[in-house]
PDB file of C-alpha atoms and ligand atoms in Angstrom:
ATOM      1  CA  UNK D  15       0.000   0.000   0.000  1.00  0.00           C
ATOM      2  CA  UNK D  16       1.416   3.372  -1.039  1.00  0.00           C
ATOM      3  CA  UNK D  17       2.087   5.852   1.760  1.00  0.00           C
ATOM      4  CA  UNK D  18       1.005   9.342   0.798  1.00  0.00           C
ATOM      5  CA  UNK D  19       3.033  12.036   2.544  1.00  0.00           C
ATOM      6  CA  UNK D  20       1.222  15.296   3.237  1.00  0.00           C
ATOM      7  CA  UNK D  21       3.256  18.417   3.847  1.00  0.00           C
ATOM      8  CA  UNK D  22       2.075  20.918   6.394  1.00  0.00           C
ATOM      9  CA  UNK D  23       3.328  24.057   8.017  1.00  0.00           C
ATOM     10  CA  UNK D  24       3.889  23.472  11.698  1.00  0.00           C
ATOM     11  CA  UNK D  25       1.328  25.934  13.067  1.00  0.00           C
ATOM     12  CA  UNK D  26      -1.602  24.458  14.933  1.00  0.00           C
ATOM     13  CA  UNK D  27      -3.943  25.724  12.228  1.00  0.00           C
ATOM     14  CA  UNK D  28      -1.948  24.129   9.408  1.00  0.00           C
ATOM     15  CA  UNK D  29      -1.653  20.813  11.251  1.00  0.00           C
ATOM     16  CA  UNK D  30      -5.366  20.841  12.070  1.00  0.00           C
ATOM     17  CA  UNK D  31      -6.201  21.494   8.424  1.00  0.00           C
ATOM     18  CA  UNK D  32      -3.930  18.655   7.364  1.00  0.00           C
ATOM     19  CA  UNK D  33      -5.529  16.253   9.849  1.00  0.00           C
ATOM     20  CA  UNK D  34      -8.947  17.281   8.558  1.00  0.00           C
ATOM     21  CA  UNK D  35      -7.892  16.457   4.999  1.00  0.00           C
ATOM     22  CA  UNK D  36      -6.534  13.057   6.052  1.00  0.00           C
ATOM     23  CA  UNK D  37      -9.778  12.263   7.880  1.00  0.00           C
ATOM     24  CA  UNK D  38     -11.856  13.260   4.868  1.00  0.00           C
ATOM     25  CA  UNK D  39      -9.713  11.036   2.643  1.00  0.00           C
ATOM     26  CA  UNK D  40      -9.987   8.114   5.074  1.00  0.00           C
ATOM     27  CA  UNK D  41     -13.781   8.452   4.967  1.00  0.00           C
ATOM     28  CA  UNK D  42     -13.575   7.740   1.238  1.00  0.00           C
ATOM     29  CA  UNK D  43     -12.004   4.387   2.180  1.00  0.00           C
ATOM     30  CA  UNK D  44      -9.040   4.852  -0.114  1.00  0.00           C
ATOM     31  CA  UNK D  45      -6.262   2.223  -0.144  1.00  0.00           C
ATOM     32  CA  UNK D  46      -3.439   4.395   1.184  1.00  0.00           C
ATOM     33  CA  UNK D  47      -1.528   5.111   4.342  1.00  0.00           C
ATOM     34  CA  UNK D  48      -1.054   8.761   5.238  1.00  0.00           C
ATOM     35  CA  UNK D  49       1.867  10.479   6.897  1.00  0.00           C
ATOM     36  CA  UNK D  50       2.347  14.143   7.848  1.00  0.00           C
ATOM     37  CA  UNK D  51       5.624  15.953   7.275  1.00  0.00           C
ATOM     38  CA  UNK D  52       6.110  19.339   8.928  1.00  0.00           C
ATOM     39  CA  UNK D  53       7.783  22.062   6.916  1.00  0.00           C
ATOM     40  CA  UNK D  54       9.091  25.379   8.242  1.00  0.00           C
ATOM     41  CA  UNK D  55       8.540  28.174   5.732  1.00  0.00           C
ATOM     42  CA  UNK D  56      10.104  31.609   5.381  1.00  0.00           C
ATOM     43  CA  UNK D  57       6.793  33.134   6.458  1.00  0.00           C
ATOM     44  CA  UNK D  58       6.992  31.202   9.722  1.00  0.00           C
ATOM     45  CA  UNK D  59      10.577  32.309  10.366  1.00  0.00           C
ATOM     46  CA  UNK D  60      10.150  36.053   9.791  1.00  0.00           C
ATOM     47  CA  UNK D  61       7.478  36.866  12.291  1.00  0.00           C
ATOM     48  CA  UNK D  62       8.777  40.243  13.343  1.00  0.00           C
ATOM     49  CA  UNK D  63       8.369  42.041  10.009  1.00  0.00           C
ATOM     50  CA  UNK D  64       5.105  43.285   8.535  1.00  0.00           C
ATOM     51  CA  UNK D  65       3.901  40.541   6.253  1.00  0.00           C
ATOM     52  CA  UNK D  66       3.218  42.966   3.412  1.00  0.00           C
ATOM     53  CA  UNK D  67       6.829  44.179   3.460  1.00  0.00           C
ATOM     54  CA  UNK D  68       8.411  40.767   3.061  1.00  0.00           C
ATOM     55  CA  UNK D  69       6.451  39.707   0.040  1.00  0.00           C
ATOM     56  CA  UNK D  70       3.152  38.483   1.440  1.00  0.00           C
ATOM     57  CA  UNK D  71       1.623  35.780  -0.643  1.00  0.00           C
ATOM     58  CA  UNK D  72       3.915  33.019  -1.819  1.00  0.00           C
ATOM     59  CA  UNK D  73       5.993  33.306   1.309  1.00  0.00           C
ATOM     60  CA  UNK D  74       4.346  30.294   2.860  1.00  0.00           C
ATOM     61  CA  UNK D  75       4.057  28.293  -0.319  1.00  0.00           C
ATOM     62  CA  UNK D  76       7.544  28.234  -1.878  1.00  0.00           C
ATOM     63  CA  UNK D  77       9.338  25.832   0.496  1.00  0.00           C
ATOM     64  CA  UNK D  78       6.375  23.498   0.373  1.00  0.00           C
ATOM     65  CA  UNK D  79       6.522  23.351  -3.414  1.00  0.00           C
ATOM     66  CA  UNK D  80      10.218  22.567  -3.217  1.00  0.00           C
ATOM     67  CA  UNK D  81       9.378  19.582  -1.012  1.00  0.00           C
ATOM     68  CA  UNK D  82       6.768  18.462  -3.552  1.00  0.00           C
ATOM     69  CA  UNK D  83       9.282  18.730  -6.369  1.00  0.00           C
ATOM     70  CA  UNK D  84      11.881  16.775  -4.377  1.00  0.00           C
ATOM     71  CA  UNK D  85       9.232  14.117  -3.696  1.00  0.00           C
ATOM     72  CA  UNK D  86       9.621  14.548   0.041  1.00  0.00           C
ATOM     73  CA  UNK D  87       5.874  15.048   0.100  1.00  0.00           C
ATOM     74  CA  UNK D  88       3.013  14.116  -2.267  1.00  0.00           C
ATOM     75  CA  UNK D  89       0.320  16.570  -1.253  1.00  0.00           C
ATOM     76  CA  UNK D  90       0.454  20.080   0.147  1.00  0.00           C
ATOM     77  CA  UNK D  91      -2.512  21.486   2.053  1.00  0.00           C
ATOM     78  CA  UNK D  92      -2.883  25.257   1.756  1.00  0.00           C
ATOM     79  CA  UNK D  93      -5.300  27.896   2.947  1.00  0.00           C
ATOM     80  CA  UNK D  94      -6.498  29.154  -0.444  1.00  0.00           C
ATOM     81  CA  UNK D  95      -6.068  32.667   0.884  1.00  0.00           C
ATOM     82  CA  UNK D  96      -2.288  32.122   0.940  1.00  0.00           C
ATOM     83  CA  UNK D  97      -1.982  30.587  -2.530  1.00  0.00           C
ATOM     84  CA  UNK D  98      -0.715  32.861  -5.353  1.00  0.00           C
ATOM     85  CA  UNK D  99      -3.256  33.353  -8.148  1.00  0.00           C
ATOM     86  CA  UNK D 100      -1.157  31.438 -10.685  1.00  0.00           C
ATOM     87  CA  UNK D 101       0.306  27.972 -10.079  1.00  0.00           C
ATOM     88  CA  UNK D 102       3.900  27.458 -11.227  1.00  0.00           C
ATOM     89  CA  UNK D 103       4.547  24.875 -13.952  1.00  0.00           C
ATOM     90  CA  UNK D 104       4.629  21.319 -12.717  1.00  0.00           C
ATOM     91  CA  UNK D 105       2.169  21.809  -9.871  1.00  0.00           C
ATOM     92  CA  UNK D 106      -1.596  21.346  -9.836  1.00  0.00           C
ATOM     93  CA  UNK D 107      -4.198  22.613  -7.462  1.00  0.00           C
ATOM     94  CA  UNK D 108      -6.187  19.448  -7.970  1.00  0.00           C
ATOM     95  CA  UNK D 109      -8.937  20.144  -5.446  1.00  0.00           C
ATOM     96  CA  UNK D 110     -10.555  22.958  -3.514  1.00  0.00           C
ATOM     97  CA  UNK D 111     -12.447  21.749  -0.456  1.00  0.00           C
ATOM     98  CA  UNK D 112     -15.839  22.916   0.770  1.00  0.00           C
ATOM     99  CA  UNK D 113     -15.578  26.399   2.201  1.00  0.00           C
ATOM    100  CA  UNK D 114     -15.719  26.965   5.960  1.00  0.00           C
ATOM    101  CA  UNK D 115     -17.175  30.256   7.231  1.00  0.00           C
ATOM    102  CA  UNK D 116     -15.652  32.888   4.925  1.00  0.00           C
ATOM    103  CA  UNK D 117     -16.274  35.829   7.256  1.00  0.00           C
ATOM    104  CA  UNK D 118     -13.860  37.782   9.384  1.00  0.00           C
ATOM    105  CA  UNK D 119     -14.391  37.585  13.119  1.00  0.00           C
ATOM    106  CA  UNK D 120     -14.114  40.655  15.331  1.00  0.00           C
ATOM    107  CA  UNK D 121     -12.828  39.813  18.791  1.00  0.00           C
ATOM    108  CA  UNK D 122     -12.685  42.524  21.436  1.00  0.00           C
ATOM    109  CA  UNK D 123     -11.944  42.786  25.139  1.00  0.00           C
ATOM    110  CA  UNK D 124     -15.189  42.671  27.163  1.00  0.00           C
ATOM    111  CA  UNK D 125     -17.157  41.926  23.959  1.00  0.00           C
ATOM    112  CA  UNK D 126     -17.497  45.573  22.970  1.00  0.00           C
ATOM    113  CA  UNK D 127     -18.943  45.685  19.453  1.00  0.00           C
ATOM    114  CA  UNK D 128     -17.182  47.485  16.638  1.00  0.00           C
ATOM    115  CA  UNK D 129     -19.736  50.323  16.588  1.00  0.00           C
ATOM    116  CA  UNK D 130     -19.299  50.814  20.362  1.00  0.00           C
ATOM    117  CA  UNK D 131     -15.478  50.974  20.498  1.00  0.00           C
ATOM    118  CA  UNK D 132     -14.333  54.335  21.866  1.00  0.00           C
ATOM    119  CA  UNK D 133     -12.664  56.732  19.455  1.00  0.00           C
ATOM    120  CA  UNK D 134      -8.933  56.059  19.197  1.00  0.00           C
ATOM    121  CA  UNK D 135      -9.227  52.427  20.256  1.00  0.00           C
ATOM    122  CA  UNK D 136      -6.506  50.213  18.776  1.00  0.00           C
ATOM    123  CA  UNK D 137      -7.495  47.309  16.524  1.00  0.00           C
ATOM    124  CA  UNK D 138      -4.870  44.711  15.601  1.00  0.00           C
ATOM    125  CA  UNK D 139      -4.570  43.317  12.090  1.00  0.00           C
ATOM    126  CA  UNK D 140      -1.755  42.918   9.577  1.00  0.00           C
ATOM    127  CA  UNK D 141      -4.041  42.872   6.592  1.00  0.00           C
ATOM    128  CA  UNK D 142      -4.425  45.991   4.465  1.00  0.00           C
ATOM    129  CA  UNK D 143      -7.755  44.566   3.296  1.00  0.00           C
ATOM    130  CA  UNK D 144      -9.090  44.472   6.852  1.00  0.00           C
ATOM    131  CA  UNK D 145      -7.549  47.830   7.704  1.00  0.00           C
ATOM    132  CA  UNK D 146      -9.158  49.542   4.670  1.00  0.00           C
ATOM    133  CA  UNK D 147     -12.611  48.208   5.431  1.00  0.00           C
ATOM    134  CA  UNK D 148     -12.369  48.739   9.180  1.00  0.00           C
ATOM    135  CA  UNK D 149     -11.295  52.380   8.799  1.00  0.00           C
ATOM    136  CA  UNK D 150     -13.969  52.986   6.145  1.00  0.00           C
ATOM    137  CA  UNK D 151     -16.530  52.015   8.791  1.00  0.00           C
ATOM    138  CA  UNK D 152     -14.762  53.631  11.776  1.00  0.00           C
ATOM    139  CA  UNK D 153     -12.209  56.241  10.619  1.00  0.00           C
ATOM    140  CA  UNK D 154     -11.707  57.304  14.241  1.00  0.00           C
ATOM    141  CA  UNK D 155     -10.093  54.005  15.240  1.00  0.00           C
ATOM    142  CA  UNK D 156      -6.408  53.203  15.094  1.00  0.00           C
ATOM    143  CA  UNK D 157      -5.023  50.164  13.293  1.00  0.00           C
ATOM    144  CA  UNK D 158      -1.867  48.587  14.643  1.00  0.00           C
ATOM    145  CA  UNK D 159       0.004  45.725  12.969  1.00  0.00           C
ATOM    146  CA  UNK D 160      -0.133  42.419  14.789  1.00  0.00           C
ATOM    147  CA  UNK D 161       1.655  39.278  13.670  1.00  0.00           C
ATOM    148  CA  UNK D 162       1.934  35.664  14.646  1.00  0.00           C
ATOM    149  CA  UNK D 163      -0.333  32.666  14.498  1.00  0.00           C
ATOM    150  CA  UNK D 164      -3.888  32.641  15.813  1.00  0.00           C
ATOM    151  CA  UNK D 165      -2.851  31.697  19.381  1.00  0.00           C
ATOM    152  CA  UNK D 166      -0.205  34.456  19.505  1.00  0.00           C
ATOM    153  CA  UNK D 167      -2.661  37.089  18.320  1.00  0.00           C
ATOM    154  CA  UNK D 168      -5.241  36.082  20.914  1.00  0.00           C
ATOM    155  CA  UNK D 169      -2.551  36.331  23.591  1.00  0.00           C
ATOM    156  CA  UNK D 170      -1.459  39.775  22.343  1.00  0.00           C
ATOM    157  CA  UNK D 171      -5.067  40.983  22.559  1.00  0.00           C
ATOM    158  CA  UNK D 172      -4.940  40.263  26.294  1.00  0.00           C
ATOM    159  CA  UNK D 173      -1.354  41.341  26.992  1.00  0.00           C
ATOM    160  CA  UNK D 174      -0.799  44.352  24.759  1.00  0.00           C
ATOM    161  CA  UNK D 175      -2.735  47.542  24.162  1.00  0.00           C
ATOM    162  CA  UNK D 176      -5.188  46.227  21.566  1.00  0.00           C
ATOM    163  CA  UNK D 177      -8.910  46.765  22.180  1.00  0.00           C
ATOM    164  CA  UNK D 178      -9.783  44.254  19.481  1.00  0.00           C
ATOM    165  CA  UNK D 179      -8.340  42.047  16.767  1.00  0.00           C
ATOM    166  CA  UNK D 180      -9.755  40.610  13.547  1.00  0.00           C
ATOM    167  CA  UNK D 181      -9.175  36.982  12.553  1.00  0.00           C
ATOM    168  CA  UNK D 182     -10.672  34.668   9.959  1.00  0.00           C
ATOM    169  CA  UNK D 183     -13.681  32.792  11.371  1.00  0.00           C
ATOM    170  CA  UNK D 184     -12.612  29.679   9.452  1.00  0.00           C
ATOM    171  CA  UNK D 185      -9.328  29.380  11.297  1.00  0.00           C
ATOM    172  CA  UNK D 186     -11.004  29.812  14.674  1.00  0.00           C
ATOM    173  CA  UNK D 187     -13.640  27.209  13.846  1.00  0.00           C
ATOM    174  CA  UNK D 188     -11.083  24.713  12.627  1.00  0.00           C
ATOM    175  CA  UNK D 189      -9.015  25.180  15.763  1.00  0.00           C
ATOM    176  CA  UNK D 190     -12.121  24.452  17.798  1.00  0.00           C
ATOM    177  CA  UNK D 191     -12.605  27.831  19.455  1.00  0.00           C
ATOM    178  CA  UNK D 192     -16.145  28.378  20.634  1.00  0.00           C
ATOM    179  CA  UNK D 193     -18.298  30.997  18.929  1.00  0.00           C
ATOM    180  CA  UNK D 194     -18.432  32.745  22.288  1.00  0.00           C
ATOM    181  CA  UNK D 195     -14.878  33.956  21.728  1.00  0.00           C
ATOM    182  CA  UNK D 196     -16.127  36.036  18.796  1.00  0.00           C
ATOM    183  CA  UNK D 197     -17.727  39.384  19.632  1.00  0.00           C
ATOM    184  CA  UNK D 198     -19.307  39.669  16.199  1.00  0.00           C
ATOM    185  CA  UNK D 199     -18.915  38.263  12.731  1.00  0.00           C
ATOM    186  CA  UNK D 200     -18.235  40.945  10.133  1.00  0.00           C
ATOM    187  CA  UNK D 201     -20.706  40.255   7.355  1.00  0.00           C
ATOM    188  CA  UNK D 202     -19.352  40.343   3.781  1.00  0.00           C
ATOM    189  CA  UNK D 203     -21.541  43.415   3.105  1.00  0.00           C
ATOM    190  CA  UNK D 204     -19.386  45.349   5.577  1.00  0.00           C
ATOM    191  CA  UNK D 205     -16.067  43.522   5.324  1.00  0.00           C
ATOM    192  CA  UNK D 206     -15.521  41.614   2.084  1.00  0.00           C
ATOM    193  CA  UNK D 207     -13.414  38.517   2.878  1.00  0.00           C
ATOM    194  CA  UNK D 208     -10.046  37.753   1.311  1.00  0.00           C
ATOM    195  CA  UNK D 209      -9.986  35.865  -1.960  1.00  0.00           C
ATOM    196  CA  UNK D 210     -10.197  32.167  -1.084  1.00  0.00           C
ATOM    197  CA  UNK D 211     -10.765  32.740   2.627  1.00  0.00           C
ATOM    198  CA  UNK D 212     -12.116  29.646   4.368  1.00  0.00           C
ATOM    199  CA  UNK D 213     -11.304  27.200   1.565  1.00  0.00           C
ATOM    200  CA  UNK D 214      -8.415  24.730   1.485  1.00  0.00           C
ATOM    201  CA  UNK D 215      -6.448  23.944  -1.656  1.00  0.00           C
ATOM    202  CA  UNK D 216      -4.805  20.582  -2.249  1.00  0.00           C
ATOM    203  CA  UNK D 217      -1.701  20.793  -4.374  1.00  0.00           C
ATOM    204  CA  UNK D 218       0.335  17.995  -5.934  1.00  0.00           C
ATOM    205  CA  UNK D 219       2.766  17.324  -8.778  1.00  0.00           C
ATOM    206  CA  UNK D 220       1.010  17.672 -12.141  1.00  0.00           C
ATOM    207  CA  UNK D 221       2.342  14.287 -13.298  1.00  0.00           C
ATOM    208  CA  UNK D 222       1.142  12.356 -10.243  1.00  0.00           C
ATOM    209  CA  UNK D 223      -2.107  11.058 -11.726  1.00  0.00           C
ATOM    210  CA  UNK D 224      -2.739   8.683  -8.831  1.00  0.00           C
ATOM    211  CA  UNK D 225      -2.673  11.500  -6.274  1.00  0.00           C
ATOM    212  CA  UNK D 226      -4.693  13.812  -8.533  1.00  0.00           C
ATOM    213  CA  UNK D 227      -7.461  11.214  -8.680  1.00  0.00           C
ATOM    214  CA  UNK D 228      -7.263  10.728  -4.936  1.00  0.00           C
ATOM    215  CA  UNK D 229      -7.549  14.366  -3.934  1.00  0.00           C
ATOM    216  CA  UNK D 230     -10.215  15.182  -6.497  1.00  0.00           C
ATOM    217  CA  UNK D 231     -12.528  13.183  -4.244  1.00  0.00           C
ATOM    218  CA  UNK D 232     -12.435  16.155  -1.881  1.00  0.00           C
ATOM    219  CA  UNK D 233     -13.127  18.801  -4.513  1.00  0.00           C
ATOM    220  CA  UNK D 234     -16.276  20.808  -3.790  1.00  0.00           C
ATOM    221  CA  UNK D 235     -17.753  22.039  -7.057  1.00  0.00           C
ATOM    222  CA  UNK D 236     -19.493  25.169  -5.726  1.00  0.00           C
ATOM    223  CA  UNK D 237     -16.402  26.239  -3.767  1.00  0.00           C
ATOM    224  CA  UNK D 238     -14.120  25.547  -6.725  1.00  0.00           C
ATOM    225  CA  UNK D 239     -16.273  27.730  -9.006  1.00  0.00           C
ATOM    226  CA  UNK D 240     -16.668  30.618  -6.590  1.00  0.00           C
ATOM    227  CA  UNK D 241     -12.983  30.606  -5.624  1.00  0.00           C
ATOM    228  CA  UNK D 242     -12.109  30.516  -9.332  1.00  0.00           C
ATOM    229  CA  UNK D 243     -14.117  33.714  -9.858  1.00  0.00           C
ATOM    230  CA  UNK D 244     -12.328  35.348  -6.908  1.00  0.00           C
ATOM    231  CA  UNK D 245      -8.879  34.240  -8.053  1.00  0.00           C
ATOM    232  CA  UNK D 246      -9.474  35.369 -11.618  1.00  0.00           C
ATOM    233  CA  UNK D 247     -10.271  38.812 -10.247  1.00  0.00           C
ATOM    234  CA  UNK D 248      -7.156  38.753  -8.010  1.00  0.00           C
ATOM    235  CA  UNK D 249      -4.959  37.685 -10.919  1.00  0.00           C
ATOM    236  CA  UNK D 250      -6.317  40.475 -13.157  1.00  0.00           C
ATOM    237  CA  UNK D 251      -5.521  42.996 -10.437  1.00  0.00           C
ATOM    238  CA  UNK D 252      -2.012  41.523 -10.101  1.00  0.00           C
ATOM    239  CA  UNK D 253      -2.578  41.413  -6.387  1.00  0.00           C
ATOM    240  CA  UNK D 254      -1.377  39.378  -3.461  1.00  0.00           C
ATOM    241  CA  UNK D 255      -2.354  39.633   0.188  1.00  0.00           C
ATOM    242  CA  UNK D 256      -0.004  42.611   0.550  1.00  0.00           C
ATOM    243  CA  UNK D 257      -2.528  44.862  -1.177  1.00  0.00           C
ATOM    244  CA  UNK D 258      -5.969  45.970  -0.003  1.00  0.00           C
ATOM    245  CA  UNK D 259      -7.944  43.684  -2.281  1.00  0.00           C
ATOM    246  CA  UNK D 260     -10.985  41.630  -1.314  1.00  0.00           C
ATOM    247  CA  UNK D 261     -13.180  39.245  -3.264  1.00  0.00           C
ATOM    248  CA  UNK D 262     -16.011  37.017  -2.196  1.00  0.00           C
ATOM    249  CA  UNK D 263     -18.232  34.947  -4.462  1.00  0.00           C
ATOM    250  CA  UNK D 264     -21.278  32.830  -3.685  1.00  0.00           C
ATOM    251  CA  UNK D 265     -23.236  30.333  -5.731  1.00  0.00           C
ATOM    252  CA  UNK D 266     -26.817  31.459  -6.247  1.00  0.00           C
ATOM    253  CA  UNK D 267     -29.746  29.055  -6.320  1.00  0.00           C
ATOM    254  CA  UNK D 268     -30.027  29.524 -10.086  1.00  0.00           C
ATOM    255  CA  UNK D 269     -26.438  28.304 -10.474  1.00  0.00           C
ATOM    256  CA  UNK D 270     -24.994  31.724 -11.233  1.00  0.00           C
ATOM    257  CA  UNK D 271     -21.885  32.995  -9.477  1.00  0.00           C
ATOM    258  CA  UNK D 272     -22.175  36.332  -7.691  1.00  0.00           C
ATOM    259  CA  UNK D 273     -18.824  38.012  -7.016  1.00  0.00           C
ATOM    260  CA  UNK D 274     -18.330  41.129  -4.912  1.00  0.00           C
ATOM    261  CA  UNK D 275     -14.879  42.613  -5.243  1.00  0.00           C
ATOM    262  CA  UNK D 276     -13.187  45.517  -3.527  1.00  0.00           C
ATOM    263  CA  UNK D 277     -10.061  47.613  -3.801  1.00  0.00           C
ATOM    264  CA  UNK D 278      -9.423  50.259  -1.177  1.00  0.00           C
ATOM    265  CA  UNK D 279      -6.802  52.542   0.214  1.00  0.00           C
ATOM    266  CA  UNK D 280      -5.327  51.231   3.492  1.00  0.00           C
ATOM    267  CA  UNK D 281      -6.690  54.293   5.350  1.00  0.00           C
ATOM    268  CA  UNK D 282     -10.192  53.397   4.180  1.00  0.00           C
ATOM    269  CA  UNK D 283     -10.762  56.814   2.597  1.00  0.00           C
ATOM    270  CA  UNK D 284     -11.251  55.362  -0.875  1.00  0.00           C
ATOM    271  CA  UNK D 285     -13.246  52.191  -1.361  1.00  0.00           C
ATOM    272  CA  UNK D 286     -14.070  50.828  -4.814  1.00  0.00           C
ATOM    273  CA  UNK D 287     -16.552  48.002  -4.814  1.00  0.00           C
ATOM    274  CA  UNK D 288     -18.713  46.233  -7.365  1.00  0.00           C
ATOM    275  CA  UNK D 289     -20.713  43.040  -7.831  1.00  0.00           C
ATOM    276  CA  UNK D 290     -21.018  40.956 -10.984  1.00  0.00           C
ATOM    277  CA  UNK D 291     -23.307  37.957 -11.483  1.00  0.00           C
ATOM    278  CA  UNK D 292     -22.917  35.401 -14.259  1.00  0.00           C
ATOM    279  CA  UNK D 293     -22.691  31.801 -15.337  1.00  0.00           C
ATOM    280  CA  UNK D 294     -18.975  31.615 -16.128  1.00  0.00           C
ATOM    281  CA  UNK D 295     -16.741  32.237 -13.078  1.00  0.00           C
ATOM    282  CA  UNK D 296     -13.766  33.334 -15.187  1.00  0.00           C
ATOM    283  CA  UNK D 297     -15.839  35.924 -17.054  1.00  0.00           C
ATOM    284  CA  UNK D 298     -17.355  37.125 -13.786  1.00  0.00           C
ATOM    285  CA  UNK D 299     -13.871  37.612 -12.297  1.00  0.00           C
ATOM    286  CA  UNK D 300     -12.647  39.403 -15.410  1.00  0.00           C
ATOM    287  CA  UNK D 301     -15.637  41.681 -15.621  1.00  0.00           C
ATOM    288  CA  UNK D 302     -15.490  42.817 -12.026  1.00  0.00           C
ATOM    289  CA  UNK D 303     -11.766  43.566 -12.386  1.00  0.00           C
ATOM    290  CA  UNK D 304     -12.456  45.653 -15.513  1.00  0.00           C
ATOM    291  CA  UNK D 305     -15.104  47.607 -13.653  1.00  0.00           C
ATOM    292  CA  UNK D 306     -12.813  48.350 -10.700  1.00  0.00           C
ATOM    293  CA  UNK D 307      -9.955  49.299 -13.025  1.00  0.00           C
ATOM    294  CA  UNK D 308     -12.294  51.763 -14.787  1.00  0.00           C
ATOM    295  CA  UNK D 309     -13.062  53.297 -11.396  1.00  0.00           C
ATOM    296  CA  UNK D 310      -9.348  53.840 -10.671  1.00  0.00           C
ATOM    297  CA  UNK D 311      -8.225  50.668  -8.858  1.00  0.00           C
ATOM    298  CA  UNK D 312      -4.825  50.633 -10.567  1.00  0.00           C
ATOM    299  CA  UNK D 313      -3.946  54.084  -9.228  1.00  0.00           C
ATOM    300  CA  UNK D 314      -4.818  53.003  -5.680  1.00  0.00           C
ATOM    301  CA  UNK D 315      -2.812  49.790  -5.915  1.00  0.00           C
ATOM    302  CA  UNK D 316       0.218  51.516  -7.489  1.00  0.00           C
ATOM    303  CA  UNK D 317       0.243  54.043  -4.673  1.00  0.00           C
ATOM    304  CA  UNK D 318       0.155  51.264  -2.039  1.00  0.00           C
ATOM    305  CA  UNK D 319       3.021  49.445  -3.761  1.00  0.00           C
ATOM    306  CA  UNK D 320       5.123  52.629  -3.912  1.00  0.00           C
ATOM    307  CA  UNK D 321       4.566  53.218  -0.196  1.00  0.00           C
ATOM    308  CA  UNK D 322       5.522  49.628   0.666  1.00  0.00           C
ATOM    309  CA  UNK D 323       8.706  49.864  -1.405  1.00  0.00           C
ATOM    310  CA  UNK D 324       9.860  53.047   0.291  1.00  0.00           C
TER     311      UNK D 324
HETATM  312  N1  LIG Y 405      -2.856  34.727   6.624  1.00  0.00           N
HETATM  313  C1  LIG Y 405      -2.881  33.650   7.588  1.00  0.00           C
HETATM  314  C2  LIG Y 405      -4.100  32.809   7.456  1.00  0.00           C
HETATM  315  N2  LIG Y 405      -4.281  32.043   6.374  1.00  0.00           N
HETATM  316  C3  LIG Y 405      -5.508  31.428   6.490  1.00  0.00           C
HETATM  317  C4  LIG Y 405      -6.078  31.832   7.682  1.00  0.00           C
HETATM  318  C5  LIG Y 405      -7.397  31.461   8.196  1.00  0.00           C
HETATM  319  C6  LIG Y 405      -8.102  30.312   7.561  1.00  0.00           C
HETATM  320  C7  LIG Y 405      -8.648  30.542   6.181  1.00  0.00           C
HETATM  321  O1  LIG Y 405      -8.844  31.669   5.707  1.00  0.00           O
HETATM  322  O2  LIG Y 405      -8.911  29.509   5.539  1.00  0.00           O
HETATM  323  C8  LIG Y 405      -5.185  32.703   8.321  1.00  0.00           C
HETATM  324  C9  LIG Y 405      -5.347  33.348   9.648  1.00  0.00           C
HETATM  325  C10 LIG Y 405      -6.270  34.550   9.672  1.00  0.00           C
HETATM  326  O3  LIG Y 405      -6.369  35.303   8.700  1.00  0.00           O
HETATM  327  O4  LIG Y 405      -6.901  34.764  10.716  1.00  0.00           O
END
């Protein structure tokens, strides 16, 4: 019986996601043994620098792809949010799993809601997407960068001067935190989630047909289509997670994909947002990107990139 080795980052969230994938595969009663191999990525090592300044997306993925290429591992489990919009040659994203809660979760001390935070209160996030949308809603708040894994950020909320932090609901759910931890879920109408947020991507070598067939068993059609629309948009904007870009698509009852996309300035003063509905997820992603570009998205993104470079 072939042993399939699954590569995972060593954070609790990554290991939990990997275990979830193995359990889902075992439920399909497939004739394989599974083994987990932990991989330390550059993104895990540089925790003291703002994520956006060290190259954001791709940071977590590169070392894992090297391990795939070297056949140290057969499958890599990624948060789709961290996967660059184009796969390098030789690698396939053979499955996208059913999406967990895509929303962002607002967690504050004493459960004070976002609208009730006092002026000047400090909210921790290291995402320009969250910062833009938070400050658009509450320009009187202060955003302070916070880094580290989910556990570290929750600890910093208690120990440092943050009044609140924002984390992905999906990660909290997967780690088994109770909903009581969350003060409020930020609905996509107010805070558009990151492209791919809440979905897992299963990557393997493009020539490993056996593994492709195996992991396709976990592909969720609706999630794959909606995430495709989001990633097409992201690709057209040439964006990674280091820019204030958001995209969230849902599958309507009539089978059409509805994609809401956003580009904003990190201070939240400019927010461009549009929704496109259609049958073909690629066309939907392309059309919404064209609309935002017409409204001036490129100028906003170029300005952010110049500021990050300086
Ligand atoms: N950037 C880190 C990261 N990548 C994926 C998740 C959460 C899980 C998900 O979106 O699937 C997180 C943590 C967070 O944003 O709170």
